[in-house]
Amino acid sequence: MKYKQLLRGMLASGFLLMGIQAEAKTVQVTLHAVETDVAYDNKGSTYRAWTFDGKVPGPVVRVTEGDTVEFTLINDKNSKNSHSMDFHAARLDVVEDFESIKPGETKKYTFTADNPGVFFYHCGSDPMIQHIARGMYGVIIVDPKDANALPKADREYVLIQAEHYENPDDKTAMMQNKWSNVVFNGGVFKYDPVHDSEATSWLQAKPGERVRIYFVNAGPNELSSLHPIAGIWDRVYPSGNPKNIQYALQSYLIGAGDAATLDLISPVEGANAIVDHSMRHAHSGAIAVIMFTNDADPEAGRGENILIR
């Protein structure tokens, strides 16, 4: 009897609630394929991009493991090309579900987000290399249903690496890997005021905070050797799955079309620089400065601010 009373007391106090499970739900996601001019550097230089919702990268899609995703793709009637959607988090029929749709058409499909992690999404229409290179990519985060599967992050940021080609119509240059810049989140030195004085944004956190980077390499061709200069990755989760854990890595290699979740903690004030340690990539734009200061913006890396536009 005493044991039962003690057990009821522990349950009432939440003492045994160590593995809180999120309840599965249905999430409706609608994206629009839009062909529009988009800036690719801090000066405002533009190119004719193919996008999801008019942005490069596309919107962050976030669901929980076990959720059902009801997806709708609408190809804008003013588009000149057919487009499609390939979610790396989905297990479907590539022919039926990932098929291309013409301008003005709509495509719907449903999938279950079975695996937690961070996954690439992109247009899969032919030629796929051009649709990705012109900006049709983004990230879907599938949070684990067990709220305690990962250490709690104090701040979160999305970084998507890709190559930028001077002429977005030059498919030959893409096949020959003749890119002009490697970018984070669609911009050359977008978060690096050190190498570009016109950069106005960077990542922020306080010393001691756990900063979680959801990283996708959109490619379409290059590998990324991701390294935090003046830091060490505290934990790395290939594909973002909590079961795929590695500790204290100086760099982590992420192939085109792949992703990882990487945690960073700085014990001191100052700056780290997240770079692709292939120096040709870094020096052409793939650098993101993260400032660790005690007066860091309390909104940075939280809520809707995990992808800095």
PDB file of C-alpha atoms in Angstrom:
ATOM      1  CA  MET A   1       0.000   0.000   0.000  1.00  0.00           C
ATOM      2  CA  LYS A   2       2.781   2.448   0.911  1.00  0.00           C
ATOM      3  CA  TYR A   3       4.506   1.627  -2.394  1.00  0.00           C
ATOM      4  CA  LYS A   4       1.334   2.379  -4.374  1.00  0.00           C
ATOM      5  CA  GLN A   5       0.842   5.670  -2.530  1.00  0.00           C
ATOM      6  CA  LEU A   6       4.463   6.618  -3.185  1.00  0.00           C
ATOM      7  CA  LEU A   7       4.127   5.729  -6.864  1.00  0.00           C
ATOM      8  CA  ARG A   8       0.954   7.801  -7.216  1.00  0.00           C
ATOM      9  CA  GLY A   9       2.734  10.732  -5.572  1.00  0.00           C
ATOM     10  CA  MET A  10       5.694  10.474  -7.904  1.00  0.00           C
ATOM     11  CA  LEU A  11       3.416  10.358 -10.940  1.00  0.00           C
ATOM     12  CA  ALA A  12       1.424  13.323  -9.699  1.00  0.00           C
ATOM     13  CA  SER A  13       4.606  15.359  -9.256  1.00  0.00           C
ATOM     14  CA  GLY A  14       5.846  14.481 -12.740  1.00  0.00           C
ATOM     15  CA  PHE A  15       8.881  12.654 -11.349  1.00  0.00           C
ATOM     16  CA  LEU A  16       8.465   9.711 -13.700  1.00  0.00           C
ATOM     17  CA  LEU A  17       7.642  11.746 -16.804  1.00  0.00           C
ATOM     18  CA  MET A  18      11.111  11.378 -18.266  1.00  0.00           C
ATOM     19  CA  GLY A  19      10.074  10.515 -21.821  1.00  0.00           C
ATOM     20  CA  ILE A  20       7.318  12.934 -22.776  1.00  0.00           C
ATOM     21  CA  GLN A  21       5.773  11.761 -26.071  1.00  0.00           C
ATOM     22  CA  ALA A  22       4.223  14.232 -28.495  1.00  0.00           C
ATOM     23  CA  GLU A  23       0.839  13.256 -29.890  1.00  0.00           C
ATOM     24  CA  ALA A  24       0.847  12.731 -33.670  1.00  0.00           C
ATOM     25  CA  LYS A  25      -1.156  15.221 -35.707  1.00  0.00           C
ATOM     26  CA  THR A  26      -1.953  16.100 -39.309  1.00  0.00           C
ATOM     27  CA  VAL A  27      -0.034  19.080 -40.672  1.00  0.00           C
ATOM     28  CA  GLN A  28      -1.060  20.835 -43.869  1.00  0.00           C
ATOM     29  CA  VAL A  29       1.846  22.295 -45.851  1.00  0.00           C
ATOM     30  CA  THR A  30       1.318  24.351 -49.015  1.00  0.00           C
ATOM     31  CA  LEU A  31       4.170  25.770 -51.093  1.00  0.00           C
ATOM     32  CA  HIS A  32       4.072  27.778 -54.314  1.00  0.00           C
ATOM     33  CA  ALA A  33       6.594  27.366 -57.129  1.00  0.00           C
ATOM     34  CA  VAL A  34       7.391  30.936 -58.143  1.00  0.00           C
ATOM     35  CA  GLU A  35       9.923  32.208 -60.691  1.00  0.00           C
ATOM     36  CA  THR A  36      11.143  35.627 -59.599  1.00  0.00           C
ATOM     37  CA  ASP A  37      14.191  37.856 -59.172  1.00  0.00           C
ATOM     38  CA  VAL A  38      16.038  37.234 -55.891  1.00  0.00           C
ATOM     39  CA  ALA A  39      19.078  38.972 -54.357  1.00  0.00           C
ATOM     40  CA  TYR A  40      22.166  36.796 -53.868  1.00  0.00           C
ATOM     41  CA  ASP A  41      24.622  39.204 -52.213  1.00  0.00           C
ATOM     42  CA  ASN A  42      24.674  42.038 -49.680  1.00  0.00           C
ATOM     43  CA  LYS A  43      24.717  44.664 -52.447  1.00  0.00           C
ATOM     44  CA  GLY A  44      21.315  43.514 -53.682  1.00  0.00           C
ATOM     45  CA  SER A  45      22.505  41.969 -56.954  1.00  0.00           C
ATOM     46  CA  THR A  46      19.754  39.744 -58.331  1.00  0.00           C
ATOM     47  CA  TYR A  47      19.275  36.751 -60.598  1.00  0.00           C
ATOM     48  CA  ARG A  48      16.175  35.064 -62.005  1.00  0.00           C
ATOM     49  CA  ALA A  49      15.559  32.372 -59.413  1.00  0.00           C
ATOM     50  CA  TRP A  50      13.143  29.464 -59.336  1.00  0.00           C
ATOM     51  CA  THR A  51      11.805  29.340 -55.809  1.00  0.00           C
ATOM     52  CA  PHE A  52       9.379  27.987 -53.280  1.00  0.00           C
ATOM     53  CA  ASP A  53       7.200  30.891 -52.083  1.00  0.00           C
ATOM     54  CA  GLY A  54       9.454  33.466 -53.755  1.00  0.00           C
ATOM     55  CA  LYS A  55      12.369  32.899 -51.358  1.00  0.00           C
ATOM     56  CA  VAL A  56      15.789  31.239 -51.488  1.00  0.00           C
ATOM     57  CA  PRO A  57      15.885  29.050 -49.523  1.00  0.00           C
ATOM     58  CA  GLY A  58      12.217  28.140 -49.254  1.00  0.00           C
ATOM     59  CA  PRO A  59      10.260  28.290 -45.986  1.00  0.00           C
ATOM     60  CA  VAL A  60      11.289  26.080 -43.065  1.00  0.00           C
ATOM     61  CA  VAL A  61       8.831  23.206 -42.691  1.00  0.00           C
ATOM     62  CA  ARG A  62       8.696  21.851 -39.137  1.00  0.00           C
ATOM     63  CA  VAL A  63       6.734  18.852 -37.913  1.00  0.00           C
ATOM     64  CA  THR A  64       7.060  16.156 -35.252  1.00  0.00           C
ATOM     65  CA  GLU A  65       7.991  12.504 -35.702  1.00  0.00           C
ATOM     66  CA  GLY A  66       4.824  10.539 -36.449  1.00  0.00           C
ATOM     67  CA  ASP A  67       2.933  13.497 -37.913  1.00  0.00           C
ATOM     68  CA  THR A  68       1.027  13.087 -41.157  1.00  0.00           C
ATOM     69  CA  VAL A  69       1.999  15.752 -43.697  1.00  0.00           C
ATOM     70  CA  GLU A  70      -0.655  16.716 -46.219  1.00  0.00           C
ATOM     71  CA  PHE A  71       1.385  18.508 -48.854  1.00  0.00           C
ATOM     72  CA  THR A  72       0.199  20.746 -51.687  1.00  0.00           C
ATOM     73  CA  LEU A  73       2.431  22.218 -54.405  1.00  0.00           C
ATOM     74  CA  ILE A  74       0.991  24.996 -56.559  1.00  0.00           C
ATOM     75  CA  ASN A  75       2.952  25.945 -59.663  1.00  0.00           C
ATOM     76  CA  ASP A  76       2.296  29.630 -60.310  1.00  0.00           C
ATOM     77  CA  LYS A  77       0.407  30.285 -63.541  1.00  0.00           C
ATOM     78  CA  ASN A  78       3.114  32.775 -64.565  1.00  0.00           C
ATOM     79  CA  SER A  79       5.897  30.189 -64.342  1.00  0.00           C
ATOM     80  CA  LYS A  80       7.606  29.230 -67.574  1.00  0.00           C
ATOM     81  CA  ASN A  81       8.686  25.798 -66.337  1.00  0.00           C
ATOM     82  CA  SER A  82       7.278  22.657 -64.776  1.00  0.00           C
ATOM     83  CA  HIS A  83       8.212  22.057 -61.128  1.00  0.00           C
ATOM     84  CA  SER A  84       7.878  19.369 -58.459  1.00  0.00           C
ATOM     85  CA  MET A  85       8.687  18.587 -54.832  1.00  0.00           C
ATOM     86  CA  ASP A  86      11.015  15.935 -53.401  1.00  0.00           C
ATOM     87  CA  PHE A  87      10.928  15.685 -49.589  1.00  0.00           C
ATOM     88  CA  HIS A  88      13.851  13.624 -48.285  1.00  0.00           C
ATOM     89  CA  ALA A  89      11.754  12.983 -45.173  1.00  0.00           C
ATOM     90  CA  ALA A  90       9.108  11.122 -47.195  1.00  0.00           C
ATOM     91  CA  ARG A  91       8.852   7.507 -48.332  1.00  0.00           C
ATOM     92  CA  LEU A  92       6.641   7.494 -51.427  1.00  0.00           C
ATOM     93  CA  ASP A  93       6.496   6.691 -55.139  1.00  0.00           C
ATOM     94  CA  VAL A  94       8.997   8.848 -57.022  1.00  0.00           C
ATOM     95  CA  VAL A  95       7.049   8.537 -60.285  1.00  0.00           C
ATOM     96  CA  GLU A  96       3.556   9.322 -59.019  1.00  0.00           C
ATOM     97  CA  ASP A  97       4.163  11.595 -56.042  1.00  0.00           C
ATOM     98  CA  PHE A  98       7.257  13.512 -57.132  1.00  0.00           C
ATOM     99  CA  GLU A  99       6.046  14.074 -60.693  1.00  0.00           C
ATOM    100  CA  SER A 100       6.366  17.503 -62.320  1.00  0.00           C
ATOM    101  CA  ILE A 101       3.403  19.796 -62.759  1.00  0.00           C
ATOM    102  CA  LYS A 102       2.964  22.467 -65.401  1.00  0.00           C
ATOM    103  CA  PRO A 103       2.353  26.186 -64.742  1.00  0.00           C
ATOM    104  CA  GLY A 104      -1.065  26.701 -63.193  1.00  0.00           C
ATOM    105  CA  GLU A 105      -1.347  23.104 -61.962  1.00  0.00           C
ATOM    106  CA  THR A 106      -1.532  21.722 -58.407  1.00  0.00           C
ATOM    107  CA  LYS A 107      -0.082  18.530 -56.933  1.00  0.00           C
ATOM    108  CA  LYS A 108      -1.058  16.922 -53.627  1.00  0.00           C
ATOM    109  CA  TYR A 109       0.352  13.984 -51.694  1.00  0.00           C
ATOM    110  CA  THR A 110       0.488  12.722 -48.116  1.00  0.00           C
ATOM    111  CA  PHE A 111       3.288  11.136 -46.123  1.00  0.00           C
ATOM    112  CA  THR A 112       4.118  10.240 -42.541  1.00  0.00           C
ATOM    113  CA  ALA A 113       7.229  11.784 -41.001  1.00  0.00           C
ATOM    114  CA  ASP A 114       8.487   8.472 -39.639  1.00  0.00           C
ATOM    115  CA  ASN A 115      12.034   9.499 -38.761  1.00  0.00           C
ATOM    116  CA  PRO A 116      13.213  12.406 -36.639  1.00  0.00           C
ATOM    117  CA  GLY A 117      15.927  14.625 -38.043  1.00  0.00           C
ATOM    118  CA  VAL A 118      16.743  17.386 -40.483  1.00  0.00           C
ATOM    119  CA  PHE A 119      16.014  16.700 -44.142  1.00  0.00           C
ATOM    120  CA  PHE A 120      16.536  18.354 -47.507  1.00  0.00           C
ATOM    121  CA  TYR A 121      13.631  19.271 -49.768  1.00  0.00           C
ATOM    122  CA  HIS A 122      14.012  20.389 -53.372  1.00  0.00           C
ATOM    123  CA  CYS A 123      12.472  20.474 -56.813  1.00  0.00           C
ATOM    124  CA  GLY A 124      13.139  17.229 -58.650  1.00  0.00           C
ATOM    125  CA  SER A 125      12.111  18.283 -62.141  1.00  0.00           C
ATOM    126  CA  ASP A 126      14.417  17.714 -65.101  1.00  0.00           C
ATOM    127  CA  PRO A 127      17.142  18.855 -65.229  1.00  0.00           C
ATOM    128  CA  MET A 128      17.252  18.564 -61.440  1.00  0.00           C
ATOM    129  CA  ILE A 129      20.717  20.128 -61.253  1.00  0.00           C
ATOM    130  CA  GLN A 130      19.348  23.389 -62.672  1.00  0.00           C
ATOM    131  CA  HIS A 131      16.212  23.506 -60.534  1.00  0.00           C
ATOM    132  CA  ILE A 132      18.334  23.148 -57.387  1.00  0.00           C
ATOM    133  CA  ALA A 133      21.020  25.565 -58.584  1.00  0.00           C
ATOM    134  CA  ARG A 134      18.399  28.214 -59.326  1.00  0.00           C
ATOM    135  CA  GLY A 135      17.128  28.118 -55.737  1.00  0.00           C
ATOM    136  CA  MET A 136      14.414  25.480 -55.376  1.00  0.00           C
ATOM    137  CA  TYR A 137      15.464  24.012 -52.042  1.00  0.00           C
ATOM    138  CA  GLY A 138      14.772  24.166 -48.322  1.00  0.00           C
ATOM    139  CA  VAL A 139      14.697  22.213 -45.078  1.00  0.00           C
ATOM    140  CA  ILE A 140      12.128  20.143 -43.221  1.00  0.00           C
ATOM    141  CA  ILE A 141      12.848  19.587 -39.529  1.00  0.00           C
ATOM    142  CA  VAL A 142      11.210  16.544 -37.958  1.00  0.00           C
ATOM    143  CA  ASP A 143      11.425  16.967 -34.185  1.00  0.00           C
ATOM    144  CA  PRO A 144      11.639  13.712 -32.192  1.00  0.00           C
ATOM    145  CA  LYS A 145       8.383  12.710 -30.521  1.00  0.00           C
ATOM    146  CA  ASP A 146      10.364  12.141 -27.311  1.00  0.00           C
ATOM    147  CA  ALA A 147      10.958  15.673 -26.043  1.00  0.00           C
ATOM    148  CA  ASN A 148      14.026  14.470 -24.145  1.00  0.00           C
ATOM    149  CA  ALA A 149      15.712  12.702 -27.069  1.00  0.00           C
ATOM    150  CA  LEU A 150      18.035  15.668 -27.596  1.00  0.00           C
ATOM    151  CA  PRO A 151      19.567  18.068 -25.077  1.00  0.00           C
ATOM    152  CA  LYS A 152      17.506  21.246 -24.922  1.00  0.00           C
ATOM    153  CA  ALA A 153      18.816  23.874 -27.323  1.00  0.00           C
ATOM    154  CA  ASP A 154      18.924  27.487 -26.156  1.00  0.00           C
ATOM    155  CA  ARG A 155      19.008  28.765 -29.727  1.00  0.00           C
ATOM    156  CA  GLU A 156      18.530  27.205 -33.159  1.00  0.00           C
ATOM    157  CA  TYR A 157      19.633  28.275 -36.622  1.00  0.00           C
ATOM    158  CA  VAL A 158      19.097  26.881 -40.116  1.00  0.00           C
ATOM    159  CA  LEU A 159      22.014  27.031 -42.564  1.00  0.00           C
ATOM    160  CA  ILE A 160      21.668  25.730 -46.116  1.00  0.00           C
ATOM    161  CA  GLN A 161      24.762  25.624 -48.294  1.00  0.00           C
ATOM    162  CA  ALA A 162      24.551  25.801 -52.078  1.00  0.00           C
ATOM    163  CA  GLU A 163      26.547  26.808 -55.128  1.00  0.00           C
ATOM    164  CA  HIS A 164      25.672  29.977 -57.022  1.00  0.00           C
ATOM    165  CA  TYR A 165      26.189  30.073 -60.792  1.00  0.00           C
ATOM    166  CA  GLU A 166      26.632  33.389 -62.591  1.00  0.00           C
ATOM    167  CA  ASN A 167      24.368  32.356 -65.453  1.00  0.00           C
ATOM    168  CA  PRO A 168      21.390  30.369 -64.121  1.00  0.00           C
ATOM    169  CA  ASP A 169      20.562  29.272 -67.683  1.00  0.00           C
ATOM    170  CA  ASP A 170      23.987  27.681 -68.255  1.00  0.00           C
ATOM    171  CA  LYS A 171      23.333  24.007 -67.560  1.00  0.00           C
ATOM    172  CA  THR A 172      26.723  23.101 -69.037  1.00  0.00           C
ATOM    173  CA  ALA A 173      28.498  25.179 -66.382  1.00  0.00           C
ATOM    174  CA  MET A 174      26.476  23.387 -63.707  1.00  0.00           C
ATOM    175  CA  MET A 175      27.415  19.978 -65.089  1.00  0.00           C
ATOM    176  CA  GLN A 176      31.059  21.074 -65.200  1.00  0.00           C
ATOM    177  CA  ASN A 177      30.818  22.493 -61.653  1.00  0.00           C
ATOM    178  CA  LYS A 178      31.816  25.994 -62.727  1.00  0.00           C
ATOM    179  CA  TRP A 179      30.126  27.934 -59.931  1.00  0.00           C
ATOM    180  CA  SER A 180      31.043  31.504 -59.002  1.00  0.00           C
ATOM    181  CA  ASN A 181      30.242  31.406 -55.271  1.00  0.00           C
ATOM    182  CA  VAL A 182      29.271  29.057 -52.466  1.00  0.00           C
ATOM    183  CA  VAL A 183      26.546  30.566 -50.293  1.00  0.00           C
ATOM    184  CA  PHE A 184      24.736  30.091 -47.001  1.00  0.00           C
ATOM    185  CA  ASN A 185      20.967  30.639 -47.159  1.00  0.00           C
ATOM    186  CA  GLY A 186      21.173  32.009 -50.684  1.00  0.00           C
ATOM    187  CA  GLY A 187      23.641  34.828 -49.951  1.00  0.00           C
ATOM    188  CA  VAL A 188      27.347  35.496 -50.508  1.00  0.00           C
ATOM    189  CA  PHE A 189      28.922  36.269 -47.080  1.00  0.00           C
ATOM    190  CA  LYS A 190      25.352  36.807 -45.919  1.00  0.00           C
ATOM    191  CA  TYR A 191      26.277  36.570 -42.226  1.00  0.00           C
ATOM    192  CA  ASP A 192      29.899  37.729 -42.445  1.00  0.00           C
ATOM    193  CA  PRO A 193      30.601  41.444 -41.831  1.00  0.00           C
ATOM    194  CA  VAL A 194      34.311  40.607 -41.565  1.00  0.00           C
ATOM    195  CA  HIS A 195      34.687  39.738 -45.253  1.00  0.00           C
ATOM    196  CA  ASP A 196      31.844  41.938 -46.500  1.00  0.00           C
ATOM    197  CA  SER A 197      31.285  45.279 -44.790  1.00  0.00           C
ATOM    198  CA  GLU A 198      27.797  45.438 -46.278  1.00  0.00           C
ATOM    199  CA  ALA A 199      26.635  42.360 -44.368  1.00  0.00           C
ATOM    200  CA  THR A 200      24.127  43.421 -41.709  1.00  0.00           C
ATOM    201  CA  SER A 201      23.260  40.068 -40.130  1.00  0.00           C
ATOM    202  CA  TRP A 202      25.056  37.387 -38.136  1.00  0.00           C
ATOM    203  CA  LEU A 203      24.172  34.633 -35.704  1.00  0.00           C
ATOM    204  CA  GLN A 204      23.935  35.445 -31.983  1.00  0.00           C
ATOM    205  CA  ALA A 205      24.061  33.575 -28.665  1.00  0.00           C
ATOM    206  CA  LYS A 206      25.332  33.918 -25.117  1.00  0.00           C
ATOM    207  CA  PRO A 207      28.392  32.114 -23.749  1.00  0.00           C
ATOM    208  CA  GLY A 208      27.399  28.732 -22.334  1.00  0.00           C
ATOM    209  CA  GLU A 209      24.247  28.448 -24.436  1.00  0.00           C
ATOM    210  CA  ARG A 210      23.701  25.367 -26.586  1.00  0.00           C
ATOM    211  CA  VAL A 211      23.323  26.553 -30.175  1.00  0.00           C
ATOM    212  CA  ARG A 212      21.800  24.010 -32.536  1.00  0.00           C
ATOM    213  CA  ILE A 213      22.596  24.298 -36.250  1.00  0.00           C
ATOM    214  CA  TYR A 214      20.263  22.521 -38.663  1.00  0.00           C
ATOM    215  CA  PHE A 215      22.500  22.198 -41.707  1.00  0.00           C
ATOM    216  CA  VAL A 216      21.597  21.092 -45.223  1.00  0.00           C
ATOM    217  CA  ASN A 217      23.988  20.847 -48.156  1.00  0.00           C
ATOM    218  CA  ALA A 218      21.810  21.619 -51.176  1.00  0.00           C
ATOM    219  CA  GLY A 219      24.754  21.281 -53.560  1.00  0.00           C
ATOM    220  CA  PRO A 220      23.974  20.519 -56.282  1.00  0.00           C
ATOM    221  CA  ASN A 221      27.570  19.265 -56.596  1.00  0.00           C
ATOM    222  CA  GLU A 222      30.012  20.071 -53.795  1.00  0.00           C
ATOM    223  CA  LEU A 223      30.792  18.437 -50.451  1.00  0.00           C
ATOM    224  CA  SER A 224      30.880  20.564 -47.297  1.00  0.00           C
ATOM    225  CA  SER A 225      33.451  20.149 -44.523  1.00  0.00           C
ATOM    226  CA  LEU A 226      31.637  22.145 -41.865  1.00  0.00           C
ATOM    227  CA  HIS A 227      33.854  23.604 -39.134  1.00  0.00           C
ATOM    228  CA  PRO A 228      33.311  26.247 -36.403  1.00  0.00           C
ATOM    229  CA  ILE A 229      36.534  28.302 -36.344  1.00  0.00           C
ATOM    230  CA  ALA A 230      37.570  28.863 -32.692  1.00  0.00           C
ATOM    231  CA  GLY A 231      35.073  26.209 -31.603  1.00  0.00           C
ATOM    232  CA  ILE A 232      34.370  22.478 -31.548  1.00  0.00           C
ATOM    233  CA  TRP A 233      31.101  20.789 -32.423  1.00  0.00           C
ATOM    234  CA  ASP A 234      29.871  19.573 -29.025  1.00  0.00           C
ATOM    235  CA  ARG A 235      27.585  16.969 -30.592  1.00  0.00           C
ATOM    236  CA  VAL A 236      26.818  16.023 -34.172  1.00  0.00           C
ATOM    237  CA  TYR A 237      23.788  14.055 -35.350  1.00  0.00           C
ATOM    238  CA  PRO A 238      24.063  12.806 -38.956  1.00  0.00           C
ATOM    239  CA  SER A 239      20.704  13.442 -40.675  1.00  0.00           C
ATOM    240  CA  GLY A 240      19.653  14.977 -37.350  1.00  0.00           C
ATOM    241  CA  ASN A 241      18.562  11.653 -35.860  1.00  0.00           C
ATOM    242  CA  PRO A 242      19.134  11.529 -32.067  1.00  0.00           C
ATOM    243  CA  LYS A 243      20.401   7.930 -32.409  1.00  0.00           C
ATOM    244  CA  ASN A 244      23.229   9.040 -34.721  1.00  0.00           C
ATOM    245  CA  ILE A 245      25.303  10.844 -32.114  1.00  0.00           C
ATOM    246  CA  GLN A 246      28.989  11.792 -32.299  1.00  0.00           C
ATOM    247  CA  TYR A 247      30.938  13.919 -29.835  1.00  0.00           C
ATOM    248  CA  ALA A 248      33.567  16.698 -29.965  1.00  0.00           C
ATOM    249  CA  LEU A 249      34.197  16.894 -33.704  1.00  0.00           C
ATOM    250  CA  GLN A 250      36.376  19.579 -35.259  1.00  0.00           C
ATOM    251  CA  SER A 251      34.720  19.262 -38.696  1.00  0.00           C
ATOM    252  CA  TYR A 252      31.983  17.159 -40.198  1.00  0.00           C
ATOM    253  CA  LEU A 253      31.720  16.160 -43.858  1.00  0.00           C
ATOM    254  CA  ILE A 254      28.253  16.539 -45.406  1.00  0.00           C
ATOM    255  CA  GLY A 255      27.631  15.471 -48.979  1.00  0.00           C
ATOM    256  CA  ALA A 256      25.371  17.148 -51.514  1.00  0.00           C
ATOM    257  CA  GLY A 257      21.766  16.305 -50.726  1.00  0.00           C
ATOM    258  CA  ASP A 258      22.594  15.386 -47.129  1.00  0.00           C
ATOM    259  CA  ALA A 259      22.095  17.072 -43.761  1.00  0.00           C
ATOM    260  CA  ALA A 260      23.147  17.079 -40.118  1.00  0.00           C
ATOM    261  CA  THR A 261      22.288  18.678 -36.802  1.00  0.00           C
ATOM    262  CA  LEU A 262      25.310  20.162 -35.030  1.00  0.00           C
ATOM    263  CA  ASP A 263      25.477  21.629 -31.513  1.00  0.00           C
ATOM    264  CA  LEU A 264      27.918  24.397 -30.590  1.00  0.00           C
ATOM    265  CA  ILE A 265      28.706  25.790 -27.127  1.00  0.00           C
ATOM    266  CA  SER A 266      31.221  28.560 -26.435  1.00  0.00           C
ATOM    267  CA  PRO A 267      32.556  28.909 -22.875  1.00  0.00           C
ATOM    268  CA  VAL A 268      33.765  32.469 -23.572  1.00  0.00           C
ATOM    269  CA  GLU A 269      32.587  35.697 -25.143  1.00  0.00           C
ATOM    270  CA  GLY A 270      33.763  36.328 -28.674  1.00  0.00           C
ATOM    271  CA  ALA A 271      33.195  35.122 -32.201  1.00  0.00           C
ATOM    272  CA  ASN A 272      33.219  31.773 -33.951  1.00  0.00           C
ATOM    273  CA  ALA A 273      33.009  31.520 -37.730  1.00  0.00           C
ATOM    274  CA  ILE A 274      31.084  28.597 -39.179  1.00  0.00           C
ATOM    275  CA  VAL A 275      32.727  27.753 -42.495  1.00  0.00           C
ATOM    276  CA  ASP A 276      33.025  25.148 -45.167  1.00  0.00           C
ATOM    277  CA  HIS A 277      36.681  24.312 -44.508  1.00  0.00           C
ATOM    278  CA  SER A 278      37.233  23.728 -48.193  1.00  0.00           C
ATOM    279  CA  MET A 279      38.829  27.175 -48.405  1.00  0.00           C
ATOM    280  CA  ARG A 280      37.736  27.829 -51.965  1.00  0.00           C
ATOM    281  CA  HIS A 281      34.165  27.507 -50.708  1.00  0.00           C
ATOM    282  CA  ALA A 282      34.717  29.688 -47.632  1.00  0.00           C
ATOM    283  CA  HIS A 283      36.534  32.472 -49.492  1.00  0.00           C
ATOM    284  CA  SER A 284      33.778  32.655 -52.096  1.00  0.00           C
ATOM    285  CA  GLY A 285      30.984  33.179 -49.571  1.00  0.00           C
ATOM    286  CA  ALA A 286      30.408  30.189 -47.255  1.00  0.00           C
ATOM    287  CA  ILE A 287      31.162  31.851 -43.906  1.00  0.00           C
ATOM    288  CA  ALA A 288      28.675  32.619 -41.117  1.00  0.00           C
ATOM    289  CA  VAL A 289      29.874  34.538 -38.058  1.00  0.00           C
ATOM    290  CA  ILE A 290      28.282  33.680 -34.719  1.00  0.00           C
ATOM    291  CA  MET A 291      28.827  36.208 -31.916  1.00  0.00           C
ATOM    292  CA  PHE A 292      28.749  34.961 -28.319  1.00  0.00           C
ATOM    293  CA  THR A 293      27.974  37.955 -26.103  1.00  0.00           C
ATOM    294  CA  ASN A 294      26.152  38.415 -22.825  1.00  0.00           C
ATOM    295  CA  ASP A 295      23.885  41.000 -24.457  1.00  0.00           C
ATOM    296  CA  ALA A 296      22.820  38.769 -27.368  1.00  0.00           C
ATOM    297  CA  ASP A 297      19.395  39.595 -28.814  1.00  0.00           C
ATOM    298  CA  PRO A 298      16.899  37.474 -26.827  1.00  0.00           C
ATOM    299  CA  GLU A 299      14.833  36.888 -29.994  1.00  0.00           C
ATOM    300  CA  ALA A 300      17.718  35.643 -32.158  1.00  0.00           C
ATOM    301  CA  GLY A 301      17.668  31.922 -32.882  1.00  0.00           C
ATOM    302  CA  ARG A 302      14.227  31.441 -31.379  1.00  0.00           C
ATOM    303  CA  GLY A 303      10.698  31.056 -32.719  1.00  0.00           C
ATOM    304  CA  GLU A 304      10.451  32.256 -36.300  1.00  0.00           C
ATOM    305  CA  ASN A 305      14.013  33.612 -36.185  1.00  0.00           C
ATOM    306  CA  ILE A 306      15.854  30.369 -36.839  1.00  0.00           C
ATOM    307  CA  LEU A 307      16.374  31.252 -40.502  1.00  0.00           C
ATOM    308  CA  ILE A 308      17.677  34.799 -40.835  1.00  0.00           C
ATOM    309  CA  ARG A 309      16.432  36.417 -44.049  1.00  0.00           C
TER     310      ARG A 309
END
